[in-house]
Amino acid sequence: MAHPLPLSETSSDAALILAWQSGDEQAAAELVGRHARPLARFLAGAGAPEADVDDLVQETFIRAFRSVDRFRGQCQFRTWLLTIGGNVLKDFGRRAARRKVMPLDEAVRDVTGDPHEHAEASEAEELLAAGLQKLPRLQREVFLLRAQQGLEYDEIAAALHTTPGAARVHYHHAVRKLKEIVE
Amino acid sequence: MNDEARLENLAKRLGARAAERLDVEATARKVVERLREQPVRRIVWIQQTWLRIAAALVVLVGGSVVVSRLTPTRSGDSPAHGAHFVADDLNDLSTEQLRDVLATFDELVKSDSVAAPEGNTDLRDLDARQLRAVLRSLEG
């Protein structure tokens, strides 16, 4: 479908969303290009097995594009996308549990892929990844949104339907527990 | 570097390998293909939802009508309502019709219990006002 304005790297997310809503597939592809890698980092950090990250990224975008009418601009599109990613990952964990596959906290230490690359991952990173799996979901997501994605508390609170103060408390609880684990 | 900053640095590296491995263009292509293959079925969903709501309303309204008809009214209400409607109807009846009604009553009820005007036992001698008075006395 033709788009009235040419899409470019300078188009805002909002403009791309509007274009997608009017049927522009190129706009959807551009949004995937912008946000796929940060989403993959978030999902992997939250415990997604590396082998499944691609599928989970796709599923997250599919869900987001199908429910984009509900996105009211309360936070950035990427932040909203990451929260959808959190839900997708939760559903993935449930399905895995039903299939009696290894739980997510073990799956995160899955050793599929190049063993040399796994060996390169620092011990501290592995400890942090394992520690994150021991946190409640909200603490884990707040920690990743803040520490990994560099978001402000206001932004995190808007995305997770909480207050900035509560987001700050969740973050500090997470940091305290993770310090104990990593050290 | 304090512990919190160290944790943040570690967190920034977390998932970096998975992100690097991701073929973004291929992912974008697959997402678009999947969106094309499985179009949003929102309209169908909305129609189904409205149908369910409409069905629920029909059941609720229908049920309440049935219940209200089947449930007996309070004992005090019924005669009052009946009397009210009979009284309204009486005003609409002609003298001849009132006489017919009374004649029917006469057959059903013994004339001893009826408060007929003193000295007048023949209904044919009563005018409309007197007939109404007799009928109302029969209503109790």
mmCIF file of C-alpha atoms in Angstrom:
data_model
loop_
_atom_site.group_PDB
_atom_site.id
_atom_site.type_symbol
_atom_site.label_atom_id
_atom_site.label_comp_id
_atom_site.label_asym_id
_atom_site.label_seq_id
_atom_site.Cartn_x
_atom_site.Cartn_y
_atom_site.Cartn_z
ATOM 1 C CA MET A 1 0.000 0.000 0.000
ATOM 2 C CA ALA A 2 1.287 3.439 -0.865
ATOM 3 C CA HIS A 3 2.286 5.765 1.916
ATOM 4 C CA PRO A 4 1.720 9.507 1.647
ATOM 5 C CA LEU A 5 5.172 10.340 3.024
ATOM 6 C CA PRO A 6 8.419 8.467 2.429
ATOM 7 C CA LEU A 7 9.519 6.534 5.486
ATOM 8 C CA SER A 8 13.032 7.126 6.597
ATOM 9 C CA GLU A 9 15.251 6.650 9.580
ATOM 10 C CA THR A 10 14.159 10.057 10.766
ATOM 11 C CA SER A 11 10.467 9.154 10.912
ATOM 12 C CA SER A 12 9.304 9.016 14.496
ATOM 13 C CA ASP A 13 7.980 5.811 15.983
ATOM 14 C CA ALA A 14 4.576 7.490 16.200
ATOM 15 C CA ALA A 15 4.616 8.231 12.464
ATOM 16 C CA LEU A 16 5.613 4.654 11.707
ATOM 17 C CA ILE A 17 2.849 3.322 13.927
ATOM 18 C CA LEU A 18 0.309 5.484 12.111
ATOM 19 C CA ALA A 19 1.654 4.274 8.780
ATOM 20 C CA TRP A 20 1.401 0.646 9.922
ATOM 21 C CA GLN A 21 -2.160 1.227 11.111
ATOM 22 C CA SER A 22 -3.026 2.402 7.618
ATOM 23 C CA GLY A 23 -1.572 -0.808 6.221
ATOM 24 C CA ASP A 24 2.044 0.088 5.454
ATOM 25 C CA GLU A 25 4.117 -3.081 5.923
ATOM 26 C CA GLN A 26 7.361 -1.189 5.349
ATOM 27 C CA ALA A 27 6.598 0.860 8.456
ATOM 28 C CA ALA A 28 6.275 -2.341 10.477
ATOM 29 C CA ALA A 29 9.598 -3.594 9.100
ATOM 30 C CA GLU A 30 11.253 -0.278 10.000
ATOM 31 C CA LEU A 31 9.960 -0.531 13.583
ATOM 32 C CA VAL A 32 11.307 -4.080 13.852
ATOM 33 C CA GLY A 33 14.673 -2.864 12.560
ATOM 34 C CA ARG A 34 14.815 -0.132 15.187
ATOM 35 C CA HIS A 35 13.836 -2.117 18.230
ATOM 36 C CA ALA A 36 14.645 -5.782 17.597
ATOM 37 C CA ARG A 37 18.144 -5.772 19.110
ATOM 38 C CA PRO A 38 17.271 -3.954 22.360
ATOM 39 C CA LEU A 39 14.295 -6.294 22.664
ATOM 40 C CA ALA A 40 16.540 -9.325 22.127
ATOM 41 C CA ARG A 41 18.906 -8.062 24.847
ATOM 42 C CA PHE A 42 16.000 -7.553 27.213
ATOM 43 C CA LEU A 43 14.550 -11.004 26.548
ATOM 44 C CA ALA A 44 17.908 -12.735 26.893
ATOM 45 C CA GLY A 45 18.610 -10.781 30.068
ATOM 46 C CA ALA A 46 15.215 -11.759 31.444
ATOM 47 C CA GLY A 47 15.988 -15.437 30.922
ATOM 48 C CA ALA A 48 15.058 -16.346 27.351
ATOM 49 C CA PRO A 49 17.182 -19.233 26.049
ATOM 50 C CA GLU A 50 19.448 -17.884 23.336
ATOM 51 C CA ALA A 51 18.112 -20.389 20.806
ATOM 52 C CA ASP A 52 14.585 -19.034 21.275
ATOM 53 C CA VAL A 53 15.324 -15.322 21.271
ATOM 54 C CA ASP A 54 14.567 -14.899 17.557
ATOM 55 C CA ASP A 55 11.144 -16.564 17.885
ATOM 56 C CA LEU A 56 10.339 -14.575 21.007
ATOM 57 C CA VAL A 57 11.307 -11.313 19.317
ATOM 58 C CA GLN A 58 9.026 -12.132 16.398
ATOM 59 C CA GLU A 59 6.162 -13.090 18.698
ATOM 60 C CA THR A 60 6.579 -9.871 20.672
ATOM 61 C CA PHE A 61 6.375 -7.744 17.517
ATOM 62 C CA ILE A 62 3.375 -9.683 16.232
ATOM 63 C CA ARG A 63 1.521 -9.099 19.510
ATOM 64 C CA ALA A 64 2.550 -5.455 19.576
ATOM 65 C CA PHE A 65 1.409 -4.743 16.026
ATOM 66 C CA ARG A 66 -1.884 -6.502 16.613
ATOM 67 C CA SER A 67 -2.635 -4.529 19.743
ATOM 68 C CA VAL A 68 -1.038 -1.254 18.719
ATOM 69 C CA ASP A 69 -4.461 0.431 18.965
ATOM 70 C CA ARG A 70 -4.096 0.093 22.728
ATOM 71 C CA PHE A 71 -0.789 1.966 22.740
ATOM 72 C CA ARG A 72 -1.685 5.475 23.886
ATOM 73 C CA GLY A 73 1.787 6.944 23.962
ATOM 74 C CA GLN A 74 1.915 6.729 27.762
ATOM 75 C CA CYS A 75 5.563 5.714 27.357
ATOM 76 C CA GLN A 76 7.971 5.236 24.477
ATOM 77 C CA PHE A 77 7.059 2.575 21.931
ATOM 78 C CA ARG A 78 10.206 0.640 22.805
ATOM 79 C CA THR A 79 9.350 0.574 26.508
ATOM 80 C CA TRP A 80 5.850 -0.646 25.704
ATOM 81 C CA LEU A 81 7.353 -3.266 23.426
ATOM 82 C CA LEU A 82 9.677 -4.490 26.181
ATOM 83 C CA THR A 83 6.761 -4.971 28.557
ATOM 84 C CA ILE A 84 4.985 -7.027 25.889
ATOM 85 C CA GLY A 85 8.219 -8.992 25.546
ATOM 86 C CA GLY A 86 8.032 -9.696 29.284
ATOM 87 C CA ASN A 87 4.530 -11.146 28.830
ATOM 88 C CA VAL A 88 5.616 -13.204 25.829
ATOM 89 C CA LEU A 89 8.505 -14.601 27.853
ATOM 90 C CA LYS A 90 6.195 -15.433 30.747
ATOM 91 C CA ASP A 91 3.871 -17.356 28.406
ATOM 92 C CA PHE A 92 6.892 -19.120 26.923
ATOM 93 C CA GLY A 93 7.963 -20.197 30.404
ATOM 94 C CA ARG A 94 4.472 -21.553 31.129
ATOM 95 C CA ARG A 95 4.405 -23.525 27.894
ATOM 96 C CA ALA A 96 7.855 -24.902 28.638
ATOM 97 C CA ALA A 97 6.717 -25.937 32.098
ATOM 98 C CA ARG A 98 3.649 -27.696 30.667
ATOM 99 C CA ARG A 99 5.818 -29.571 28.207
ATOM 100 C CA LYS A 100 8.005 -30.573 31.145
ATOM 101 C CA VAL A 101 10.922 -28.886 29.471
ATOM 102 C CA MET A 102 13.563 -27.415 31.724
ATOM 103 C CA PRO A 103 12.398 -24.403 33.705
ATOM 104 C CA LEU A 104 13.359 -20.953 32.504
ATOM 105 C CA ASP A 105 16.036 -20.393 35.130
ATOM 106 C CA GLU A 106 17.822 -23.502 33.909
ATOM 107 C CA ALA A 107 17.102 -22.727 30.293
ATOM 108 C CA VAL A 108 18.919 -19.438 30.666
ATOM 109 C CA ARG A 109 22.088 -21.415 31.282
ATOM 110 C CA ASP A 110 21.354 -23.548 28.245
ATOM 111 C CA VAL A 111 24.575 -24.483 26.500
ATOM 112 C CA THR A 112 23.309 -24.677 22.946
ATOM 113 C CA GLY A 113 25.460 -22.772 20.503
ATOM 114 C CA ASP A 114 29.189 -22.267 20.354
ATOM 115 C CA PRO A 115 30.817 -23.525 23.575
ATOM 116 C CA HIS A 116 33.736 -21.140 23.086
ATOM 117 C CA GLU A 117 31.372 -18.190 23.140
ATOM 118 C CA HIS A 118 29.784 -19.464 26.310
ATOM 119 C CA ALA A 119 33.190 -19.785 27.846
ATOM 120 C CA GLU A 120 33.817 -16.158 27.036
ATOM 121 C CA ALA A 121 30.874 -14.994 29.074
ATOM 122 C CA SER A 122 32.234 -13.771 32.331
ATOM 123 C CA GLU A 123 31.441 -15.561 35.513
ATOM 124 C CA ALA A 124 29.910 -12.390 36.895
ATOM 125 C CA GLU A 125 27.533 -12.150 33.959
ATOM 126 C CA GLU A 126 26.438 -15.712 34.471
ATOM 127 C CA LEU A 127 25.911 -15.074 38.145
ATOM 128 C CA LEU A 128 23.874 -11.993 37.346
ATOM 129 C CA ALA A 129 21.779 -13.895 34.785
ATOM 130 C CA ALA A 130 21.139 -16.657 37.302
ATOM 131 C CA GLY A 131 20.436 -14.112 40.039
ATOM 132 C CA LEU A 132 17.862 -12.323 37.905
ATOM 133 C CA GLN A 133 15.896 -15.544 37.626
ATOM 134 C CA LYS A 134 15.586 -15.631 41.405
ATOM 135 C CA LEU A 135 13.945 -12.212 41.536
ATOM 136 C CA PRO A 136 10.205 -11.617 41.350
ATOM 137 C CA ARG A 137 9.180 -10.746 37.807
ATOM 138 C CA LEU A 138 8.467 -7.084 38.545
ATOM 139 C CA GLN A 139 11.847 -6.554 40.237
ATOM 140 C CA ARG A 140 13.619 -8.317 37.377
ATOM 141 C CA GLU A 141 11.897 -6.216 34.732
ATOM 142 C CA VAL A 142 12.406 -2.951 36.591
ATOM 143 C CA PHE A 143 16.094 -3.791 37.043
ATOM 144 C CA LEU A 144 16.556 -4.605 33.355
ATOM 145 C CA LEU A 145 14.608 -1.582 32.155
ATOM 146 C CA ARG A 146 16.694 0.661 34.398
ATOM 147 C CA ALA A 147 20.157 -0.921 34.372
ATOM 148 C CA GLN A 148 20.216 -2.564 30.946
ATOM 149 C CA GLN A 149 17.967 -0.258 28.911
ATOM 150 C CA GLY A 150 18.826 2.935 30.792
ATOM 151 C CA LEU A 151 15.244 4.109 31.295
ATOM 152 C CA GLU A 152 14.117 6.688 33.831
ATOM 153 C CA TYR A 153 11.814 5.702 36.701
ATOM 154 C CA ASP A 154 8.955 7.775 35.255
ATOM 155 C CA GLU A 155 9.156 5.865 32.003
ATOM 156 C CA ILE A 156 9.385 2.489 33.753
ATOM 157 C CA ALA A 157 6.443 3.350 35.996
ATOM 158 C CA ALA A 158 4.268 4.375 33.041
ATOM 159 C CA ALA A 159 5.037 1.141 31.206
ATOM 160 C CA LEU A 160 4.490 -1.128 34.195
ATOM 161 C CA HIS A 161 1.419 0.716 35.527
ATOM 162 C CA THR A 162 3.041 1.640 38.793
ATOM 163 C CA THR A 163 4.441 4.785 40.383
ATOM 164 C CA PRO A 164 7.980 6.102 39.965
ATOM 165 C CA GLY A 165 8.474 5.677 43.713
ATOM 166 C CA ALA A 166 7.404 2.042 43.591
ATOM 167 C CA ALA A 167 9.646 1.441 40.569
ATOM 168 C CA ARG A 168 12.567 2.910 42.509
ATOM 169 C CA VAL A 169 11.837 0.632 45.470
ATOM 170 C CA HIS A 170 11.661 -2.430 43.187
ATOM 171 C CA TYR A 171 14.968 -1.453 41.632
ATOM 172 C CA HIS A 172 16.730 -1.080 44.969
ATOM 173 C CA HIS A 173 15.358 -4.371 46.245
ATOM 174 C CA ALA A 174 16.634 -6.013 43.050
ATOM 175 C CA VAL A 175 20.067 -4.416 43.365
ATOM 176 C CA ARG A 176 20.382 -5.476 47.011
ATOM 177 C CA LYS A 177 19.543 -9.094 46.214
ATOM 178 C CA LEU A 178 21.722 -9.199 43.097
ATOM 179 C CA LYS A 179 24.710 -7.786 44.981
ATOM 180 C CA GLU A 180 24.476 -10.644 47.435
ATOM 181 C CA ILE A 181 24.340 -13.164 44.597
ATOM 182 C CA VAL A 182 27.045 -11.691 42.382
ATOM 183 C CA GLU A 183 29.460 -11.107 45.237
ATOM 184 C CA MET B 1 33.402 1.740 40.894
ATOM 185 C CA ASN B 2 30.650 0.989 43.404
ATOM 186 C CA ASP B 3 28.644 -2.216 43.428
ATOM 187 C CA GLU B 4 25.557 -0.688 41.840
ATOM 188 C CA ALA B 5 27.515 0.746 38.919
ATOM 189 C CA ARG B 6 29.250 -2.595 38.479
ATOM 190 C CA LEU B 7 25.899 -4.365 38.374
ATOM 191 C CA GLU B 8 24.617 -1.864 35.795
ATOM 192 C CA ASN B 9 27.691 -2.471 33.629
ATOM 193 C CA LEU B 10 27.156 -6.194 33.838
ATOM 194 C CA ALA B 11 23.456 -5.750 33.018
ATOM 195 C CA LYS B 12 24.316 -3.723 29.917
ATOM 196 C CA ARG B 13 26.366 -6.628 28.622
ATOM 197 C CA LEU B 14 23.655 -9.136 29.436
ATOM 198 C CA GLY B 15 22.005 -10.494 26.304
ATOM 199 C CA ALA B 16 24.481 -8.678 24.050
ATOM 200 C CA ARG B 17 25.483 -11.906 22.345
ATOM 201 C CA ALA B 18 21.864 -12.851 21.605
ATOM 202 C CA ALA B 19 21.253 -9.383 20.198
ATOM 203 C CA GLU B 20 24.323 -9.533 17.988
ATOM 204 C CA ARG B 21 23.322 -12.903 16.624
ATOM 205 C CA LEU B 22 19.876 -11.693 15.683
ATOM 206 C CA ASP B 23 19.438 -11.200 11.940
ATOM 207 C CA VAL B 24 17.315 -8.084 12.162
ATOM 208 C CA GLU B 25 16.378 -7.921 8.483
ATOM 209 C CA ALA B 26 15.306 -11.555 8.446
ATOM 210 C CA THR B 27 13.333 -11.028 11.637
ATOM 211 C CA ALA B 28 11.584 -8.002 10.138
ATOM 212 C CA ARG B 29 10.769 -9.998 7.009
ATOM 213 C CA LYS B 30 9.353 -12.902 9.030
ATOM 214 C CA VAL B 31 7.266 -10.572 11.188
ATOM 215 C CA VAL B 32 5.758 -8.881 8.137
ATOM 216 C CA GLU B 33 5.059 -12.266 6.519
ATOM 217 C CA ARG B 34 3.364 -13.545 9.645
ATOM 218 C CA LEU B 35 1.271 -10.407 9.930
ATOM 219 C CA ARG B 36 0.247 -10.847 6.299
ATOM 220 C CA GLU B 37 -0.574 -14.536 6.720
ATOM 221 C CA GLN B 38 -2.522 -14.065 9.933
ATOM 222 C CA PRO B 39 -4.445 -10.816 9.545
ATOM 223 C CA VAL B 40 -5.971 -9.293 12.608
ATOM 224 C CA ARG B 41 -9.329 -10.875 13.282
ATOM 225 C CA ARG B 42 -10.448 -7.949 15.338
ATOM 226 C CA ILE B 43 -13.687 -7.292 13.460
ATOM 227 C CA VAL B 44 -14.767 -10.905 13.853
ATOM 228 C CA TRP B 45 -13.831 -10.759 17.513
ATOM 229 C CA ILE B 46 -15.836 -7.587 18.022
ATOM 230 C CA GLN B 47 -18.853 -9.120 16.273
ATOM 231 C CA GLN B 48 -18.631 -12.222 18.449
ATOM 232 C CA THR B 49 -18.321 -10.101 21.552
ATOM 233 C CA TRP B 50 -21.381 -8.022 20.669
ATOM 234 C CA LEU B 51 -23.346 -11.153 19.870
ATOM 235 C CA ARG B 52 -22.467 -12.577 23.272
ATOM 236 C CA ILE B 53 -23.452 -9.332 24.995
ATOM 237 C CA ALA B 54 -26.752 -9.212 23.067
ATOM 238 C CA ALA B 55 -27.502 -12.855 23.922
ATOM 239 C CA ALA B 56 -26.777 -12.207 27.596
ATOM 240 C CA LEU B 57 -29.105 -9.180 27.565
ATOM 241 C CA VAL B 58 -31.908 -11.180 25.932
ATOM 242 C CA VAL B 59 -31.548 -13.890 28.558
ATOM 243 C CA LEU B 60 -31.506 -11.343 31.397
ATOM 244 C CA VAL B 61 -34.484 -9.302 30.160
ATOM 245 C CA GLY B 62 -36.478 -12.374 29.178
ATOM 246 C CA GLY B 63 -35.724 -14.028 32.485
ATOM 247 C CA SER B 64 -36.733 -10.994 34.496
ATOM 248 C CA VAL B 65 -40.029 -10.694 32.559
ATOM 249 C CA VAL B 66 -40.829 -14.360 33.171
ATOM 250 C CA VAL B 67 -39.922 -14.093 36.857
ATOM 251 C CA SER B 68 -42.008 -10.936 37.327
ATOM 252 C CA ARG B 69 -45.011 -12.660 35.759
ATOM 253 C CA LEU B 70 -44.612 -15.839 37.738
ATOM 254 C CA THR B 71 -43.961 -14.153 41.084
ATOM 255 C CA PRO B 72 -47.241 -13.496 42.938
ATOM 256 C CA THR B 73 -47.819 -9.882 43.967
ATOM 257 C CA ARG B 74 -48.119 -8.934 47.620
ATOM 258 C CA SER B 75 -51.468 -9.882 49.059
ATOM 259 C CA GLY B 76 -52.380 -6.305 49.913
ATOM 260 C CA ASP B 77 -51.667 -5.023 46.430
ATOM 261 C CA SER B 78 -53.824 -7.321 44.388
ATOM 262 C CA PRO B 79 -57.359 -6.305 45.472
ATOM 263 C CA ALA B 80 -56.486 -2.641 45.448
ATOM 264 C CA HIS B 81 -55.200 -2.880 41.898
ATOM 265 C CA GLY B 82 -58.233 -4.934 40.905
ATOM 266 C CA ALA B 83 -60.635 -2.498 42.478
ATOM 267 C CA HIS B 84 -58.893 0.376 40.767
ATOM 268 C CA PHE B 85 -59.246 -1.188 37.336
ATOM 269 C CA VAL B 86 -62.854 -2.246 37.961
ATOM 270 C CA ALA B 87 -63.677 1.243 39.167
ATOM 271 C CA ASP B 88 -62.170 2.751 36.029
ATOM 272 C CA ASP B 89 -64.086 0.299 33.879
ATOM 273 C CA LEU B 90 -67.360 1.064 35.624
ATOM 274 C CA ASN B 91 -67.200 4.681 34.558
ATOM 275 C CA ASP B 92 -67.009 3.553 30.971
ATOM 276 C CA LEU B 93 -70.084 1.305 31.111
ATOM 277 C CA SER B 94 -73.520 2.398 29.985
ATOM 278 C CA THR B 95 -76.600 1.980 32.185
ATOM 279 C CA GLU B 96 -77.637 -1.106 30.258
ATOM 280 C CA GLN B 97 -74.176 -2.684 30.597
ATOM 281 C CA LEU B 98 -74.107 -1.899 34.298
ATOM 282 C CA ARG B 99 -77.458 -3.599 34.662
ATOM 283 C CA ASP B 100 -76.136 -6.703 32.885
ATOM 284 C CA VAL B 101 -73.102 -6.827 35.162
ATOM 285 C CA LEU B 102 -75.279 -6.501 38.221
ATOM 286 C CA ALA B 103 -77.644 -9.160 36.968
ATOM 287 C CA THR B 104 -74.692 -11.501 36.687
ATOM 288 C CA PHE B 105 -73.611 -10.576 40.180
ATOM 289 C CA ASP B 106 -77.184 -11.077 41.314
ATOM 290 C CA GLU B 107 -77.048 -14.635 40.199
ATOM 291 C CA LEU B 108 -73.728 -15.265 41.908
ATOM 292 C CA VAL B 109 -74.235 -13.389 45.113
ATOM 293 C CA LYS B 110 -77.338 -13.536 47.209
ATOM 294 C CA SER B 111 -79.064 -10.197 47.362
ATOM 295 C CA ASP B 112 -78.980 -10.198 51.188
ATOM 296 C CA SER B 113 -75.318 -9.245 51.292
ATOM 297 C CA VAL B 114 -75.615 -6.403 48.796
ATOM 298 C CA ALA B 115 -76.011 -2.879 50.050
ATOM 299 C CA ALA B 116 -78.772 -1.861 47.703
ATOM 300 C CA PRO B 117 -80.523 1.464 48.135
ATOM 301 C CA GLU B 118 -83.225 1.225 50.703
ATOM 302 C CA GLY B 119 -86.626 0.317 49.277
ATOM 303 C CA ASN B 120 -85.273 -0.471 45.801
ATOM 304 C CA THR B 121 -84.790 -4.174 45.089
ATOM 305 C CA ASP B 122 -85.552 -4.093 41.360
ATOM 306 C CA LEU B 123 -82.399 -3.247 39.389
ATOM 307 C CA ARG B 124 -84.437 -1.934 36.461
ATOM 308 C CA ASP B 125 -85.601 0.965 38.592
ATOM 309 C CA LEU B 126 -82.052 2.159 39.385
ATOM 310 C CA ASP B 127 -80.315 4.866 37.391
ATOM 311 C CA ALA B 128 -76.628 4.709 36.338
ATOM 312 C CA ARG B 129 -75.340 6.447 39.475
ATOM 313 C CA GLN B 130 -77.202 4.069 41.786
ATOM 314 C CA LEU B 131 -76.103 1.046 39.766
ATOM 315 C CA ARG B 132 -72.472 2.151 40.057
ATOM 316 C CA ALA B 133 -72.903 2.562 43.810
ATOM 317 C CA VAL B 134 -74.288 -0.970 44.069
ATOM 318 C CA LEU B 135 -71.445 -2.385 41.978
ATOM 319 C CA ARG B 136 -68.816 -0.584 44.021
ATOM 320 C CA SER B 137 -70.333 -1.960 47.199
ATOM 321 C CA LEU B 138 -70.012 -5.419 45.681
ATOM 322 C CA GLU B 139 -66.319 -4.831 45.019
ATOM 323 C CA GLY B 140 -65.843 -4.492 48.771
#
